[in-house]
Coordinates of C-alpha atoms in Angstrom, one line a residue:
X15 CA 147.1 50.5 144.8
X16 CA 143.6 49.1 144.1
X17 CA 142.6 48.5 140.7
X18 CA 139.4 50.5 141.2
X19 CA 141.6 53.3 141.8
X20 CA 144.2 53.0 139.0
X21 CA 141.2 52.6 136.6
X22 CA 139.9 56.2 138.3
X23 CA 143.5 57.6 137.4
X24 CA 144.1 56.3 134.2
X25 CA 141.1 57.8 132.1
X26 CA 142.1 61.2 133.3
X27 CA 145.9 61.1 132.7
X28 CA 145.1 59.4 129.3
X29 CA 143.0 62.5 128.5
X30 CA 146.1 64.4 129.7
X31 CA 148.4 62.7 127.5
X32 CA 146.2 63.3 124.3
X33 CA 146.0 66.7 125.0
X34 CA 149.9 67.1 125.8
X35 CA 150.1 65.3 122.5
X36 CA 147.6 67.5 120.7
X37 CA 149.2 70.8 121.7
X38 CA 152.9 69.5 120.9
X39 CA 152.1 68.5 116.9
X40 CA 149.8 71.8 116.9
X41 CA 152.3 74.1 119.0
X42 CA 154.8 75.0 116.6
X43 CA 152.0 76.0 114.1
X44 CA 149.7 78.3 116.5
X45 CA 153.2 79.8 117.5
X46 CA 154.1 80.6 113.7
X47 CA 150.8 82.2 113.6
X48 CA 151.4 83.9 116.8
X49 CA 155.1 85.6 115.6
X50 CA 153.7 86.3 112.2
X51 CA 150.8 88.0 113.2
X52 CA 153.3 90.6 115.0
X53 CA 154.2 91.5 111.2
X54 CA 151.7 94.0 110.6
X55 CA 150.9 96.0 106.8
X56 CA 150.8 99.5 107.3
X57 CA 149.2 100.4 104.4
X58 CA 149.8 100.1 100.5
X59 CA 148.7 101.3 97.4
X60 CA 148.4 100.3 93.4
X61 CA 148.6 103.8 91.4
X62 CA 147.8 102.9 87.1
X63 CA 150.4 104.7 84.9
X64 CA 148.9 103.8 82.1
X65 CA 149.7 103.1 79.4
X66 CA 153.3 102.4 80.9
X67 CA 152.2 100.1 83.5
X68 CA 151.1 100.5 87.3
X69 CA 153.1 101.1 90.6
X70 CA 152.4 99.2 93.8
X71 CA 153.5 100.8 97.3
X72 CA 153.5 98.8 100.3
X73 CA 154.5 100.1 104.0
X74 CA 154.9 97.1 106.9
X75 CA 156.5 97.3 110.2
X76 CA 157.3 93.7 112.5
X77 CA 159.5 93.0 115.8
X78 CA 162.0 91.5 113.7
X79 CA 163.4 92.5 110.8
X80 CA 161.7 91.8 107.8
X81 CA 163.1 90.4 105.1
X82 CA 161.5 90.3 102.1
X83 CA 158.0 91.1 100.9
X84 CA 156.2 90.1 97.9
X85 CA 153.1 90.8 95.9
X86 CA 150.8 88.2 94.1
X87 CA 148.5 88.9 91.4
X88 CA 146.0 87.2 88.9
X89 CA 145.1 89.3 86.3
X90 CA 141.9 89.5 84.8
X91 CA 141.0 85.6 85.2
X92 CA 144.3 84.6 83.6
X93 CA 144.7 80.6 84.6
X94 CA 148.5 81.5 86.2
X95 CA 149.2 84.0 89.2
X96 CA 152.4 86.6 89.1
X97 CA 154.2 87.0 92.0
X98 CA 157.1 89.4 92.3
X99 CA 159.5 90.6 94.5
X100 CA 159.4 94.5 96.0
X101 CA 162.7 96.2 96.7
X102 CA 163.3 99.6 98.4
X103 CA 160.9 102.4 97.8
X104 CA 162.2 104.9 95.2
X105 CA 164.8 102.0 93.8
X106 CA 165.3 101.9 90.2
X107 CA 163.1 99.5 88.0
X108 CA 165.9 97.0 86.0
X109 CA 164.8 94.8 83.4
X110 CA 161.3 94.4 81.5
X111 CA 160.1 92.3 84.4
X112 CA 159.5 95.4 86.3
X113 CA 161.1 94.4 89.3
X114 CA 163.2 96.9 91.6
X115 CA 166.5 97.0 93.8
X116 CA 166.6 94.0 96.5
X117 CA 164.5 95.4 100.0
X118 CA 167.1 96.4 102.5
X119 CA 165.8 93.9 105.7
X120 CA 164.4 96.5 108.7
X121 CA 161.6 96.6 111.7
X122 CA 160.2 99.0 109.2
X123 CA 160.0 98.9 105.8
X124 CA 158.5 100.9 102.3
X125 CA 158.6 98.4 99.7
X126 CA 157.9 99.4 95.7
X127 CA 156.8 97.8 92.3
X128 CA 156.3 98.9 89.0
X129 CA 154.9 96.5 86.7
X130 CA 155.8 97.1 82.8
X131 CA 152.6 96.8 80.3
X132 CA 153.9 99.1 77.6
X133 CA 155.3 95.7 75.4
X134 CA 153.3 93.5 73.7
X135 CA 154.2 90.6 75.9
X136 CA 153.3 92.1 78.9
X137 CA 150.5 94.1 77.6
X138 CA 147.4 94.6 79.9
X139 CA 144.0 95.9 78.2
X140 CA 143.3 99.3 80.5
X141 CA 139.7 98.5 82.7
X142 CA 141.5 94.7 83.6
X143 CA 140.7 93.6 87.2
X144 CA 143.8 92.7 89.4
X145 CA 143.7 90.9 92.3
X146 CA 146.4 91.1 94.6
X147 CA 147.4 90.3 98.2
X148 CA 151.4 90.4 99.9
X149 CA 153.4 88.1 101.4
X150 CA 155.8 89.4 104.1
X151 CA 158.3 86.9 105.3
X152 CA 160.9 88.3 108.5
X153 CA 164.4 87.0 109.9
X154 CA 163.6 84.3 111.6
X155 CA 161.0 82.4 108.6
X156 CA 157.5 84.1 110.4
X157 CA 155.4 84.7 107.5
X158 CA 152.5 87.0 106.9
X159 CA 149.9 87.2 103.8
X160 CA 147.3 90.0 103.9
X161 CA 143.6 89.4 102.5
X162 CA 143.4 89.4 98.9
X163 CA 142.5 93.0 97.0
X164 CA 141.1 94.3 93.9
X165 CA 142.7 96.9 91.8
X166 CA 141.2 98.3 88.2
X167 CA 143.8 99.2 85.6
X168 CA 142.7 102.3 84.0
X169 CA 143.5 104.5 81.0
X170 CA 144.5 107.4 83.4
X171 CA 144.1 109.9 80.4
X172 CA 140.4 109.8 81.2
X173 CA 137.8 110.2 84.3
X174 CA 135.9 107.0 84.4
X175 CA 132.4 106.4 85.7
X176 CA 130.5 102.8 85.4
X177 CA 127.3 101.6 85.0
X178 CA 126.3 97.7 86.3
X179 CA 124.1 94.9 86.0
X180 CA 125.0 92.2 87.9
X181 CA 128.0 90.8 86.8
X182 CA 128.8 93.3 83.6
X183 CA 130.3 96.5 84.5
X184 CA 130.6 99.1 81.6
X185 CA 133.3 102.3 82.1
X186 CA 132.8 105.3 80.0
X187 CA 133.8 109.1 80.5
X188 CA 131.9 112.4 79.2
X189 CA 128.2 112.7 79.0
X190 CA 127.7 109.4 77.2
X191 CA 125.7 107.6 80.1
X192 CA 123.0 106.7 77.5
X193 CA 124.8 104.8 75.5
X194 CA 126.5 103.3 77.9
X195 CA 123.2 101.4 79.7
X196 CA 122.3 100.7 75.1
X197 CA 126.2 99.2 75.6
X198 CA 125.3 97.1 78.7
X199 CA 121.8 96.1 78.0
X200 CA 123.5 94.7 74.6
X201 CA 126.0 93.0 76.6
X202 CA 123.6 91.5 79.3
X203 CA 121.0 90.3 76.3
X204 CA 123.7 88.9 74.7
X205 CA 124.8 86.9 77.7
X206 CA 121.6 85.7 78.3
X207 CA 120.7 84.5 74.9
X208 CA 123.9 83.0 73.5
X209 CA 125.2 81.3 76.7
X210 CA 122.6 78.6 76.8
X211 CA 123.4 77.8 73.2
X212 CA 127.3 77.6 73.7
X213 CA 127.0 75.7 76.6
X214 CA 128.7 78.8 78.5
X215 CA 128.6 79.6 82.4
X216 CA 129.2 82.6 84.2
X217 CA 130.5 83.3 87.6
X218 CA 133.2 85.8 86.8
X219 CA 132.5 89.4 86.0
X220 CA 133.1 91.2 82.9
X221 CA 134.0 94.3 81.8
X222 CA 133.7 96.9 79.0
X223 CA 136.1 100.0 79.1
X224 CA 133.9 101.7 76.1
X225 CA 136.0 104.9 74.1
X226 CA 133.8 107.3 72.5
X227 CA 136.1 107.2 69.2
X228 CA 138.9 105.5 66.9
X229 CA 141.4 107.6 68.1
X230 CA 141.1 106.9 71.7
X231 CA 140.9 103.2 70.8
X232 CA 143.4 102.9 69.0
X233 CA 145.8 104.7 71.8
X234 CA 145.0 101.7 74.1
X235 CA 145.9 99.0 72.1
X236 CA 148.5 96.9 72.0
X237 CA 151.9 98.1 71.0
X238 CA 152.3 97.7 67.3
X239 CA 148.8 96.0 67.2
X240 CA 149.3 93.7 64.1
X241 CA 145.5 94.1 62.4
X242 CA 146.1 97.5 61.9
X243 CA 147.4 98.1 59.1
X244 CA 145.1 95.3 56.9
X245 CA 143.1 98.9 55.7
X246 CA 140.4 97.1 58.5
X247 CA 138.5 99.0 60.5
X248 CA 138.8 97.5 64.2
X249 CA 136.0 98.6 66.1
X250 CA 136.6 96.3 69.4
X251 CA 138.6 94.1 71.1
X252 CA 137.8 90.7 73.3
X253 CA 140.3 90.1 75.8
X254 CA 139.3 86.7 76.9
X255 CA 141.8 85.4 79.4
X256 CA 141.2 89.2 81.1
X257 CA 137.2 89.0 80.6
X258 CA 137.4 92.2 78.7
X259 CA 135.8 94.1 75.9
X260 CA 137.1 97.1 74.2
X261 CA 134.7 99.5 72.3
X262 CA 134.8 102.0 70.0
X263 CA 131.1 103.6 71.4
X264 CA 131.3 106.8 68.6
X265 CA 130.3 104.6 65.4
X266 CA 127.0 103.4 64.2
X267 CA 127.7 99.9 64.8
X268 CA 128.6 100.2 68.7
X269 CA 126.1 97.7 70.1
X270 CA 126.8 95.4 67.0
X271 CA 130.5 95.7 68.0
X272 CA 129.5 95.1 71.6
X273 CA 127.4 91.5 71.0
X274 CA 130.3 90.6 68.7
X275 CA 133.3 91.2 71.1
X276 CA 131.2 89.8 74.3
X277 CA 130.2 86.6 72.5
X278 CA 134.2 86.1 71.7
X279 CA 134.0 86.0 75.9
X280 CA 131.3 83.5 75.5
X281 CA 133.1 81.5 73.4
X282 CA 136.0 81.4 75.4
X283 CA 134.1 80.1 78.9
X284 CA 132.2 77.5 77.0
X285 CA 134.7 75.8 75.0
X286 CA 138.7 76.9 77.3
X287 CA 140.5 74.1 78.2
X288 CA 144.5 74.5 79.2
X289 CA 145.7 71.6 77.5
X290 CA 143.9 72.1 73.6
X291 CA 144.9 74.5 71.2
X292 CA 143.0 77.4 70.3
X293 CA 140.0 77.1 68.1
X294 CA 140.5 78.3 64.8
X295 CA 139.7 82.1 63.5
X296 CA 137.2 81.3 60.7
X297 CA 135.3 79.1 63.9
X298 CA 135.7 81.6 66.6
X299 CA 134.7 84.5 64.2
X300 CA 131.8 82.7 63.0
X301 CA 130.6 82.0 66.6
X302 CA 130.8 85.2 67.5
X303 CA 129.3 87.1 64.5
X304 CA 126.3 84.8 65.0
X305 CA 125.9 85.8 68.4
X306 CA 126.1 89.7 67.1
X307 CA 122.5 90.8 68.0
X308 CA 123.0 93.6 65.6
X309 CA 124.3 91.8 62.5
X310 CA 124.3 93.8 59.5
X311 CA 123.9 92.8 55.8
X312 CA 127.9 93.5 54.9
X313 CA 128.9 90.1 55.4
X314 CA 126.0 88.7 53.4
X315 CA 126.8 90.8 50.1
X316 CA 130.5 90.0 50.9
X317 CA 129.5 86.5 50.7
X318 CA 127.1 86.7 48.0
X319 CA 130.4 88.6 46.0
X320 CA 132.7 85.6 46.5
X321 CA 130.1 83.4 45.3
X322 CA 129.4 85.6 42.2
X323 CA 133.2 85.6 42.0
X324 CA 134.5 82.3 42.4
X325 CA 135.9 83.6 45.2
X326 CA 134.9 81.6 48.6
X327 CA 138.1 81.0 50.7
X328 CA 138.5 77.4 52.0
X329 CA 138.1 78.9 55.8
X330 CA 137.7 75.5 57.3
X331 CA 141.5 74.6 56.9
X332 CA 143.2 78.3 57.0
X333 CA 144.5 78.6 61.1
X334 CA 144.4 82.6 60.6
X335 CA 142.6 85.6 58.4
X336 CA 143.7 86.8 55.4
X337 CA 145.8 89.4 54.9
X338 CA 144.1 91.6 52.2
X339 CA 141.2 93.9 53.7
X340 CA 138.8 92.4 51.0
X341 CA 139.5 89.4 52.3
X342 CA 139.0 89.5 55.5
X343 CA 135.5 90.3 54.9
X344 CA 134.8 87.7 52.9
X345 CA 136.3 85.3 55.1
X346 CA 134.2 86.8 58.0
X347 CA 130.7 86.6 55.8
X348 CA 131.5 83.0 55.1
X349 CA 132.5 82.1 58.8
X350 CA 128.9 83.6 59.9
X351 CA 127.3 81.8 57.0
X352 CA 128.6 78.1 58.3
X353 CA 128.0 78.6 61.7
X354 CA 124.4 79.6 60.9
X355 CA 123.9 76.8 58.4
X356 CA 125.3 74.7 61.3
X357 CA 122.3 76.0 63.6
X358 CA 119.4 75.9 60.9
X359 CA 120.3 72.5 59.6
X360 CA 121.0 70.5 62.5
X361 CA 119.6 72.6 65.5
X362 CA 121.1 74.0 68.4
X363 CA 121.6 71.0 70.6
X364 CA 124.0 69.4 67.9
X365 CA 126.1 73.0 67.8
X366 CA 125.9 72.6 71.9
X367 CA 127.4 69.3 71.7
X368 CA 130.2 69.6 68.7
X369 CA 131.5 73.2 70.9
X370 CA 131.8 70.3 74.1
X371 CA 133.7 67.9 72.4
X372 CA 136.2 71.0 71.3
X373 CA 136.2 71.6 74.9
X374 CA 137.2 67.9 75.6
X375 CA 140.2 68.0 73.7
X376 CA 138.9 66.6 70.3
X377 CA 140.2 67.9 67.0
X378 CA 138.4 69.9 65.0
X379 CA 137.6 66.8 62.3
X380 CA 136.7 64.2 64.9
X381 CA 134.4 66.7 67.1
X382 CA 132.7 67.4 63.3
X383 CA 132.3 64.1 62.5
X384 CA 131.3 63.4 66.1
X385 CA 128.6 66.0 66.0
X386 CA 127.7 65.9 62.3
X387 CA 128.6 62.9 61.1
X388 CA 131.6 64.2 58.7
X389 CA 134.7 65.8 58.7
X390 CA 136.1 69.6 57.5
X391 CA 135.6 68.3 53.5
X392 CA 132.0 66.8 53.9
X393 CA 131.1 69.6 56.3
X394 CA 132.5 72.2 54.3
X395 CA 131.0 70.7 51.0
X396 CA 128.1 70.6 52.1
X397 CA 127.4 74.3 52.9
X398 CA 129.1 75.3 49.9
X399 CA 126.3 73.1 48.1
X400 CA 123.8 74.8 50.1
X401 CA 125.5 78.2 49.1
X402 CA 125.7 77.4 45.3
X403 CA 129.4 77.3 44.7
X404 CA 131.8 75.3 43.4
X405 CA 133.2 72.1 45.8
X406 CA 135.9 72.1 47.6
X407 CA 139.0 70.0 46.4
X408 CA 142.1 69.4 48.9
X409 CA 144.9 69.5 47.4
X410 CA 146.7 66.3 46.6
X411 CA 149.2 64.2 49.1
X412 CA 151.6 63.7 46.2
X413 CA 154.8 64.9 46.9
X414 CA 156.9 66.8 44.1
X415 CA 159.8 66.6 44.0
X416 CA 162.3 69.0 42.6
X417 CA 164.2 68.6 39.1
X418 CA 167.7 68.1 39.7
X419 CA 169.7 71.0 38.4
X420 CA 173.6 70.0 37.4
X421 CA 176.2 71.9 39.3
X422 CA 179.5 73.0 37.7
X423 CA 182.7 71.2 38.5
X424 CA 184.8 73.4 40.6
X425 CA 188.7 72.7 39.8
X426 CA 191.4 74.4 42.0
X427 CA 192.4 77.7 42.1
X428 CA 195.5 79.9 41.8
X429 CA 196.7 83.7 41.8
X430 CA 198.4 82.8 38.7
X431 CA 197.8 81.2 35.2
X432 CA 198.5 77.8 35.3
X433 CA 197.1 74.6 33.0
X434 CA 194.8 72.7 34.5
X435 CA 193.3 75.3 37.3
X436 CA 190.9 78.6 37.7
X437 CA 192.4 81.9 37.7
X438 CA 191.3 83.6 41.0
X439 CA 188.8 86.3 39.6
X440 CA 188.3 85.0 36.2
X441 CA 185.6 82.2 36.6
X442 CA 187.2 80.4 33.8
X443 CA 189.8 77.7 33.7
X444 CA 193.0 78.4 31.5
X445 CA 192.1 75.1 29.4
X446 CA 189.1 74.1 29.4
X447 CA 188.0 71.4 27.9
X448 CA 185.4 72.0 24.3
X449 CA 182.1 71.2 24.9
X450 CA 179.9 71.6 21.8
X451 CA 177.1 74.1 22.4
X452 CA 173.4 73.2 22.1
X453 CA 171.6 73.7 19.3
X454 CA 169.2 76.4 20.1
X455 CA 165.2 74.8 20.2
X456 CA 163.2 77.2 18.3
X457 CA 160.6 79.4 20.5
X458 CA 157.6 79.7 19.7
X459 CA 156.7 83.8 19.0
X460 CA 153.9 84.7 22.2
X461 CA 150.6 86.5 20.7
X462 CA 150.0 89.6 21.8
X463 CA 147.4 90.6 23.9
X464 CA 144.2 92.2 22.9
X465 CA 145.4 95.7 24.4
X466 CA 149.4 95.2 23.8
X467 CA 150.3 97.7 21.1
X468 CA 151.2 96.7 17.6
X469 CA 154.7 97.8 17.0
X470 CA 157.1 95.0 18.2
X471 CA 157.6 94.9 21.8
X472 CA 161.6 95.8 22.8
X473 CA 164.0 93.2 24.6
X474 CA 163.0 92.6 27.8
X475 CA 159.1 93.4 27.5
X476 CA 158.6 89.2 26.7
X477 CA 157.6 88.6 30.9
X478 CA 155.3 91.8 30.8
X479 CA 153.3 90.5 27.3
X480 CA 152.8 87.2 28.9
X481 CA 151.6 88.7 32.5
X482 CA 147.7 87.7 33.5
X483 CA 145.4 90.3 31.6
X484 CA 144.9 93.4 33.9
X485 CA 141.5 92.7 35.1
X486 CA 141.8 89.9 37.3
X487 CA 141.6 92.0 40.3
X488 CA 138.5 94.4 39.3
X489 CA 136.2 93.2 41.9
X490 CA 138.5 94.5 44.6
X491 CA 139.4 98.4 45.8
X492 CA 142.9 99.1 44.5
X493 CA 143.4 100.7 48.3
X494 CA 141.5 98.9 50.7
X495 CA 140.4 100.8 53.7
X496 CA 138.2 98.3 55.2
X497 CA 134.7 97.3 55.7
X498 CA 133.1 100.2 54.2
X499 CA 135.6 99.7 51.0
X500 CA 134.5 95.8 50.5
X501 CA 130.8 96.8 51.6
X502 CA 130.7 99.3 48.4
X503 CA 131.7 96.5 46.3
X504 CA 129.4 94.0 47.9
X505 CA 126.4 96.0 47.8
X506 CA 126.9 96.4 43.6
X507 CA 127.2 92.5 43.6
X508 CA 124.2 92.2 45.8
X509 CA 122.3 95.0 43.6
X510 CA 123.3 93.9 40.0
X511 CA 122.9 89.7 41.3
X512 CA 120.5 89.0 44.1
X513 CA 119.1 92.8 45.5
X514 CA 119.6 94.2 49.5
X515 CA 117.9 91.8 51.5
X516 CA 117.7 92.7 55.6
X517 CA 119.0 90.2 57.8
X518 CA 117.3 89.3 61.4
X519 CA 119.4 87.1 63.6
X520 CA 119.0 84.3 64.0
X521 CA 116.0 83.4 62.2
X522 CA 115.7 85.4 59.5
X523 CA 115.3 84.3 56.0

């Protein structure tokens, strides 16, 4: 054959060949596609049962028989996916997982879910976004997922209706529209001017499911919600992984609620990171109170109490809130106070930076000392100069050890008197050996107390004469029942010491 000619032929099959090749690593896959694409979803649906949890239905029909079908879903912008199993349609649930009876295979199938949310572990808040899409898998290994989906998890005791702008969304029922858009337009100021200060961005949406009063709140919170029950009022609720807000819309602090809760969101975005800790209450309270566009004056005669009182908490190195309702609001007057000393002293670039090195993984002393040039104790000592109060002292790094307290020597024991052993049931042996007994030291007699009567107190009344003098606890509400409890107090402090002064945030006096 001439070369001329074999040259001719050999370009052509050598295209062949590549093509041939091509289409025999790529045929196996396009044929997959091909036998999974003759699985075909009928139609499904996600029903809310709140606040027991919510019911997926799914109906899919395929020329073989379909084995198994499961359902994905991120909730809210939670970092990790669920993905469950259906079974049969109308199959009992089993377990807390919600998970059903095993699908019996079929051409044609009706596969159920119902996903438990009525424990605290598995809690959702009602208005979360879920995102879900199937996956249907047949006999022979042809799989087929369907297009992803959004479902809203609502609090079915109600008829909802929304208002949006951009990428806030706020759900109310009745004829509250108005404050709704007051709600929103807090939320979407708030955004705007807090972000840029926390370092925050924000390209997922968030929602506000707002309940016109207490009692409607309170029915959607977790089960056995653990700050109720402090005598604290809880107006609100971030629910950052979910990007979330739950109001209470009925009181007179409903936008102030709002800026508060929605800055706990910002807080969140600009400082998340899956392999750090959380930040710290006191921190991530006194972020998000400064952010508050509606601040009040509470916290500041809270505050201005303590420092009357000797009573400033050493928030920088407590990991939770205090349990006392008095407390608490304290602890949240002080938390606002540092972060806005932080801001005033050393400007907003240096509070920018120090909420990125959290973010990075640094510990709460190195991204202080980082920022500010000093850890917890510097920081913390000097606000509390700036505040007039006493310094903080940590307490010491000696350990103490206990005192050694002798034991008894235990001898043996028998059911009946013999020398040298314990009688089962007296405690005593038959011969014990004499010890002398101690010569009694002399006690001193305790004076009574200014308001301790004069007759002799009786046996047993020496612990109650030397008990603190009844007093010590004036300052604070015998029953607590929250802010407005404290904020009574507080304002009398702030009257009798240093007067009601309004606060503007963030540049107010």
């Amino acid at each position: 054959m001439p070369k001329q000619l074999v040259r001719r032929l050999a370009i052509p099959f050598a295209l062949i060949l590549l093509v041939a090749g091509a289409f025999a690593l790529t045929g196996r896959s396009v044929l997959a596609q091909d036998a999974g694409s003759s699985i075909k979803l009928m139609e499904s649906s996600v029903t809310s049962e709140f606040p027991e949890g919510y019911r997926i239905k799914v109906a899919a029909e395929a020329e073989n028989e379909i084995k198994q079908i499961a359902v994905r879903m991120k909730i809210g912008q939670r970092t990790r996916e669920v993905y469950e199993y259906m079974g049969d349609e109308g199959g009992e649930a089993s377990g807390g997982r919600g998970r059903t009876l095993e699908l019996t295979p079929g051409k044609s199938v009706r596969a159920e879910l119902f996903r438990w949310t009525n424990s605290t572990s598995n809690y959702i808040p009602p208005g979360t976004i879920i995102t879900y899409n199937f996956d249907i898998e047949d006999m022979e290994g042809n799989q087929h997922k369907t297009e992803p989906e959004e479902f809203v998890y609502t609090d079915v005791r109600y008829e909802w209706k929304e208002v949006t702008d951009g990428l806030v969304t706020v759900a109310y029922h009745g004829p509250v529209e108005k404050r709704a858009r007051d709600v929103l337009d807090t939320a979407k100021r708030t955004i705007d001017l807090i972000s840029p200060i926390y370092g925050a961005v924000h390209e997922d949406p968030i929602r506000v499911s707002m309940y016109n009063n207490a009692a409607e709140l309170v029915d959607a919170y977790p089960p056995r919600y653990g700050a109720i029950g402090h005598g604290v009022i809880v107006d609100g609720q971030a629910h950052t992984q979910e990007g979330l807000v739950m109001i209470e819309a009925g009181g007179r602090d409903a936008l102030g609620t709002t800026s508060h809760e929605i800055t706990h969101i910002i807080i969140h975005r600009a400082t998340f990171n899956p392999r750090v800790q959380n930040m710290p209450s006191w921190l991530n309270e006194g972020l998000a109170e400064f952010g508050n566009l509606h601040a009040t004056i509470g916290y500041d005669l809270a505050l201005e109490f303590a420092v009357q009182n000797d009573r400033v908490l050493p928030i920088m190195f407590m990991r939770g809130q205090p349990s006392k309702g008095e407390d608490i609001i304290i602890f949240y007057g002080q938390a606002r106070s540092i972060v806005r000393w932080l801001f005033r002293t050393y400007g907003r670039d240096t509070l920018t930076e120090f909420l990125s090195y959290l973010r990075q993984g640094n510990s709460l002393d190195r991204a202080f000392t980082r920022a500010y040039g000093g850890d917890r104790i510097e920081i913390t000592n000097r606000w509390r100069e700036e505040i007039g109060t006493t310094l903080y002292e940590p307490p010491s790094d000696e350990i103490v050890k206990p005192t050694p307290v002798p034991q008894r020597t235990l001898g043996l024991y028998s059911l009946t008197p013999q020398a040298g052993v314990q009688t089962v049931g007296s405690g005593q042996a038959d011969e014990p050996t004499a010890t002398p007994e101690p010569t009694p030291t002399p006690q001193p007699t305790p004076e009574p107390l200014a308001l301790a009567p004069a007759s002799e107190p009786e046996k047993g009344d020496e612990e109650e004469e030397l008990a603190p003098a009844a007093g010590s606890g004036c300052f604070a509400p015998a029953q607590s029942s929250g802010v407005l409890d404290l904020t009574g107090v507080a304002v009398v402090a702030g009257l009798a010491f240093l007067g009601v002064r309004r606060r503007v945030w963030p540049f107010g006096p």
